[in-house]
GROMACS .gro file of N, CA and C in nm:
model
  228
    1MET      N    1   1.354   0.825   6.251
    1MET     CA    2   1.381   0.683   6.255
    1MET      C    3   1.323   0.617   6.131
    2VAL      N    4   1.400   0.532   6.064
    2VAL     CA    5   1.356   0.465   5.944
    2VAL      C    6   1.288   0.334   5.983
    3LYS      N    7   1.166   0.315   5.929
    3LYS     CA    8   1.093   0.191   5.957
    3LYS      C    9   1.149   0.080   5.870
    4GLN      N   10   1.180  -0.033   5.933
    4GLN     CA   11   1.231  -0.147   5.858
    4GLN      C   12   1.114  -0.223   5.798
    5ASN      N   13   1.131  -0.264   5.672
    5ASN     CA   14   1.029  -0.343   5.607
    5ASN      C   15   1.027  -0.483   5.665
    6SER      N   16   0.907  -0.536   5.681
    6SER     CA   17   0.898  -0.673   5.727
    6SER      C   18   0.890  -0.765   5.606
    7SER      N   19   0.914  -0.891   5.629
    7SER     CA   20   0.909  -0.988   5.521
    7SER      C   21   0.823  -1.106   5.565
    8LEU      N   22   0.802  -1.196   5.474
    8LEU     CA   23   0.729  -1.318   5.504
    8LEU      C   24   0.794  -1.391   5.621
    9TYR      N   25   0.925  -1.385   5.629
    9TYR     CA   26   0.998  -1.456   5.733
    9TYR      C   27   0.965  -1.404   5.873
   10ASP      N   28   0.920  -1.279   5.883
   10ASP     CA   29   0.881  -1.224   6.012
   10ASP      C   30   0.755  -1.292   6.065
   11LYS      N   31   0.677  -1.351   5.976
   11LYS     CA   32   0.551  -1.414   6.016
   11LYS      C   33   0.567  -1.561   6.052
   12LEU      N   34   0.684  -1.619   6.023
   12LEU     CA   35   0.708  -1.760   6.051
   12LEU      C   36   0.741  -1.782   6.198
   13SER      N   37   0.708  -1.900   6.248
   13SER     CA   38   0.750  -1.935   6.383
   13SER      C   39   0.902  -1.945   6.384
   14LEU      N   40   0.960  -1.934   6.502
   14LEU     CA   41   1.105  -1.944   6.514
   14LEU      C   42   1.155  -2.079   6.464
   15ASP      N   43   1.083  -2.187   6.497
   15ASP     CA   44   1.125  -2.320   6.452
   15ASP      C   45   1.127  -2.330   6.299
   16LEU      N   46   1.023  -2.280   6.235
   16LEU     CA   47   1.017  -2.286   6.090
   16LEU      C   48   1.125  -2.198   6.027
   17LEU      N   49   1.144  -2.079   6.079
   17LEU     CA   50   1.248  -1.990   6.029
   17LEU      C   51   1.385  -2.055   6.043
   18ALA      N   52   1.413  -2.112   6.159
   18ALA     CA   53   1.543  -2.175   6.183
   18ALA      C   54   1.564  -2.294   6.091
   19GLY      N   55   1.462  -2.375   6.073
   19GLY     CA   56   1.473  -2.490   5.984
   19GLY      C   57   1.500  -2.450   5.840
   20PHE      N   58   1.425  -2.351   5.792
   20PHE     CA   59   1.449  -2.300   5.656
   20PHE      C   60   1.590  -2.245   5.643
   21TYR      N   61   1.630  -2.166   5.740
   21TYR     CA   62   1.761  -2.103   5.737
   21TYR      C   63   1.870  -2.209   5.726
   22PHE      N   64   1.863  -2.311   5.811
   22PHE     CA   65   1.965  -2.415   5.812
   22PHE      C   66   1.967  -2.492   5.680
   23GLU      N   67   1.851  -2.533   5.632
   23GLU     CA   68   1.844  -2.613   5.509
   23GLU      C   69   1.889  -2.534   5.386
   24ILE      N   70   1.846  -2.411   5.373
   24ILE     CA   71   1.886  -2.331   5.257
   24ILE      C   72   2.036  -2.307   5.262
   25HIS      N   73   2.087  -2.271   5.379
   25HIS     CA   74   2.231  -2.246   5.392
   25HIS      C   75   2.311  -2.372   5.357
   26LYS      N   76   2.268  -2.487   5.407
   26LYS     CA   77   2.336  -2.614   5.379
   26LYS      C   78   2.333  -2.646   5.229
   27ASN      N   79   2.219  -2.623   5.165
   27ASN     CA   80   2.207  -2.653   5.022
   27ASN      C   81   2.285  -2.557   4.934
   28ILE      N   82   2.302  -2.435   4.976
   28ILE     CA   83   2.388  -2.341   4.903
   28ILE      C   84   2.532  -2.390   4.910
   29GLU      N   85   2.575  -2.431   5.030
   29GLU     CA   86   2.713  -2.480   5.048
   29GLU      C   87   2.739  -2.605   4.965
   30LYS      N   88   2.639  -2.689   4.950
   30LYS     CA   89   2.654  -2.812   4.870
   30LYS      C   90   2.645  -2.784   4.720
   31GLY      N   91   2.604  -2.665   4.682
   31GLY     CA   92   2.590  -2.632   4.541
   31GLY      C   93   2.456  -2.671   4.483
   32ILE      N   94   2.364  -2.716   4.568
   32ILE     CA   95   2.231  -2.756   4.522
   32ILE      C   96   2.149  -2.633   4.486
   33LEU      N   97   2.161  -2.529   4.564
   33LEU     CA   98   2.091  -2.404   4.537
   33LEU      C   99   2.192  -2.299   4.494
   34SER      N  100   2.148  -2.205   4.416
   34SER     CA  101   2.238  -2.104   4.362
   34SER      C  102   2.274  -1.999   4.466
   35ASP      N  103   2.376  -1.925   4.435
   35ASP     CA  104   2.417  -1.814   4.522
   35ASP      C  105   2.308  -1.708   4.530
   36ALA      N  106   2.216  -1.708   4.436
   36ALA     CA  107   2.106  -1.610   4.441
   36ALA      C  108   2.021  -1.630   4.565
   37MET      N  109   2.025  -1.749   4.621
   37MET     CA  110   1.948  -1.776   4.743
   37MET      C  111   2.004  -1.702   4.863
   38TYR      N  112   2.123  -1.645   4.849
   38TYR     CA  113   2.178  -1.565   4.959
   38TYR      C  114   2.088  -1.447   4.993
   39HIS      N  115   2.012  -1.400   4.894
   39HIS     CA  116   1.916  -1.293   4.921
   39HIS      C  117   1.813  -1.341   5.023
   40GLU      N  118   1.765  -1.463   5.006
   40GLU     CA  119   1.669  -1.520   5.101
   40GLU      C  120   1.732  -1.539   5.238
   41ILE      N  121   1.858  -1.584   5.239
   41ILE     CA  122   1.929  -1.599   5.366
   41ILE      C  123   1.936  -1.465   5.437
   42ARG      N  124   1.967  -1.359   5.364
   42ARG     CA  125   1.977  -1.226   5.425
   42ARG      C  126   1.842  -1.182   5.483
   43LEU      N  127   1.733  -1.212   5.412
   43LEU     CA  128   1.601  -1.176   5.465
   43LEU      C  129   1.571  -1.252   5.594
   44MET      N  130   1.610  -1.378   5.599
   44MET     CA  131   1.592  -1.458   5.721
   44MET      C  132   1.677  -1.402   5.834
   45GLU      N  133   1.800  -1.366   5.802
   45GLU     CA  134   1.889  -1.310   5.904
   45GLU      C  135   1.834  -1.178   5.959
   46GLN      N  136   1.781  -1.095   5.871
   46GLN     CA  137   1.722  -0.969   5.915
   46GLN      C  138   1.603  -0.993   6.007
   47SER      N  139   1.521  -1.092   5.971
   47SER     CA  140   1.406  -1.126   6.054
   47SER      C  141   1.451  -1.173   6.193
   48ALA      N  142   1.552  -1.259   6.196
   48ALA     CA  143   1.603  -1.308   6.324
   48ALA      C  144   1.658  -1.193   6.408
   49LEU      N  145   1.734  -1.105   6.346
   49LEU     CA  146   1.792  -0.993   6.419
   49LEU      C  147   1.684  -0.898   6.471
   50ARG      N  148   1.578  -0.878   6.394
   50ARG     CA  149   1.466  -0.795   6.441
   50ARG      C  150   1.402  -0.858   6.564
   51ARG      N  151   1.407  -0.990   6.573
   51ARG     CA  152   1.349  -1.062   6.687
   51ARG      C  153   1.448  -1.070   6.804
   52GLY      N  154   1.569  -1.023   6.783
   52GLY     CA  155   1.671  -1.029   6.887
   52GLY      C  156   1.737  -1.165   6.898
   53ILE      N  157   1.737  -1.241   6.788
   53ILE     CA  158   1.794  -1.376   6.786
   53ILE      C  159   1.926  -1.371   6.711
   54SER      N  160   2.030  -1.427   6.773
   54SER     CA  161   2.161  -1.427   6.707
   54SER      C  162   2.159  -1.527   6.591
   55LEU      N  163   2.245  -1.503   6.493
   55LEU     CA  164   2.253  -1.592   6.378
   55LEU      C  165   2.309  -1.728   6.418
   56GLU      N  166   2.398  -1.730   6.515
   56GLU     CA  167   2.452  -1.857   6.565
   56GLU      C  168   2.340  -1.940   6.627
   57TYR      N  169   2.257  -1.876   6.706
   57TYR     CA  170   2.144  -1.946   6.767
   57TYR      C  171   2.049  -1.997   6.660
   58LEU      N  172   2.020  -1.915   6.562
   58LEU     CA  173   1.930  -1.954   6.452
   58LEU      C  174   1.983  -2.076   6.380
   59HIS      N  175   2.112  -2.077   6.349
   59HIS     CA  176   2.173  -2.190   6.280
   59HIS      C  177   2.171  -2.315   6.367
   60ASP      N  178   2.208  -2.302   6.493
   60ASP     CA  179   2.210  -2.417   6.584
   60ASP      C  180   2.071  -2.474   6.605
   61LYS      N  181   1.973  -2.388   6.622
   61LYS     CA  182   1.835  -2.433   6.641
   61LYS      C  183   1.786  -2.504   6.515
   62GLY      N  184   1.817  -2.448   6.399
   62GLY     CA  185   1.778  -2.512   6.274
   62GLY      C  186   1.840  -2.649   6.259
   63SER      N  187   1.966  -2.661   6.296
   63SER     CA  188   2.035  -2.788   6.288
   63SER      C  189   1.968  -2.892   6.378
   64ARG      N  190   1.935  -2.853   6.499
   64ARG     CA  191   1.869  -2.946   6.592
   64ARG      C  192   1.731  -2.986   6.542
   65ILE      N  193   1.657  -2.892   6.488
   65ILE     CA  194   1.522  -2.921   6.438
   65ILE      C  195   1.528  -3.021   6.322
   66ILE      N  196   1.621  -3.000   6.230
   66ILE     CA  197   1.634  -3.089   6.114
   66ILE      C  198   1.677  -3.228   6.159
   67LYS      N  199   1.771  -3.237   6.253
   67LYS     CA  200   1.815  -3.367   6.305
   67LYS      C  201   1.700  -3.441   6.372
   68GLU      N  202   1.621  -3.370   6.452
   68GLU     CA  203   1.507  -3.431   6.519
   68GLU      C  204   1.404  -3.481   6.417
   69GLU      N  205   1.379  -3.401   6.315
   69GLU     CA  206   1.283  -3.438   6.211
   69GLU      C  207   1.329  -3.563   6.138
   70LYS      N  208   1.458  -3.570   6.108
   70LYS     CA  209   1.512  -3.690   6.040
   70LYS      C  210   1.501  -3.813   6.129
   71LEU      N  211   1.523  -3.797   6.258
   71LEU     CA  212   1.508  -3.910   6.350
   71LEU      C  213   1.364  -3.959   6.355
   72LEU      N  214   1.270  -3.865   6.358
   72LEU     CA  215   1.129  -3.902   6.361
   72LEU      C  216   1.087  -3.976   6.234
   73ARG      N  217   1.142  -3.934   6.121
   73ARG     CA  218   1.107  -3.997   5.993
   73ARG      C  219   1.191  -4.120   5.963
   74GLY      N  220   1.298  -4.139   6.039
   74GLY     CA  221   1.385  -4.253   6.017
   74GLY      C  222   1.470  -4.242   5.893
   75THR      N  223   1.502  -4.117   5.855
   75THR     CA  224   1.589  -4.094   5.738
   75THR      C  225   1.728  -4.055   5.785
   76PRO      N  226   1.830  -4.088   5.705
   76PRO     CA  227   1.968  -4.056   5.744
   76PRO      C  228   2.001  -3.908   5.736
   0.00000   0.00000   0.00000
């Protein structure tokens, strides 16, 4: 059996991982961040999958966390 390497993302809380995942993905789509950031997205996805978390759940949770944070700060 091959041991999978862990990453910094494995040490993050689920909320922080989901928030990063959503924001980085959104900024890549907007063209704010380069396609090179897809490497980071893949590391986050691998971390989520190692935790047994679906990518859809990760994205949805990240979206909710960011929306809640914006409401708390009163930003659009």
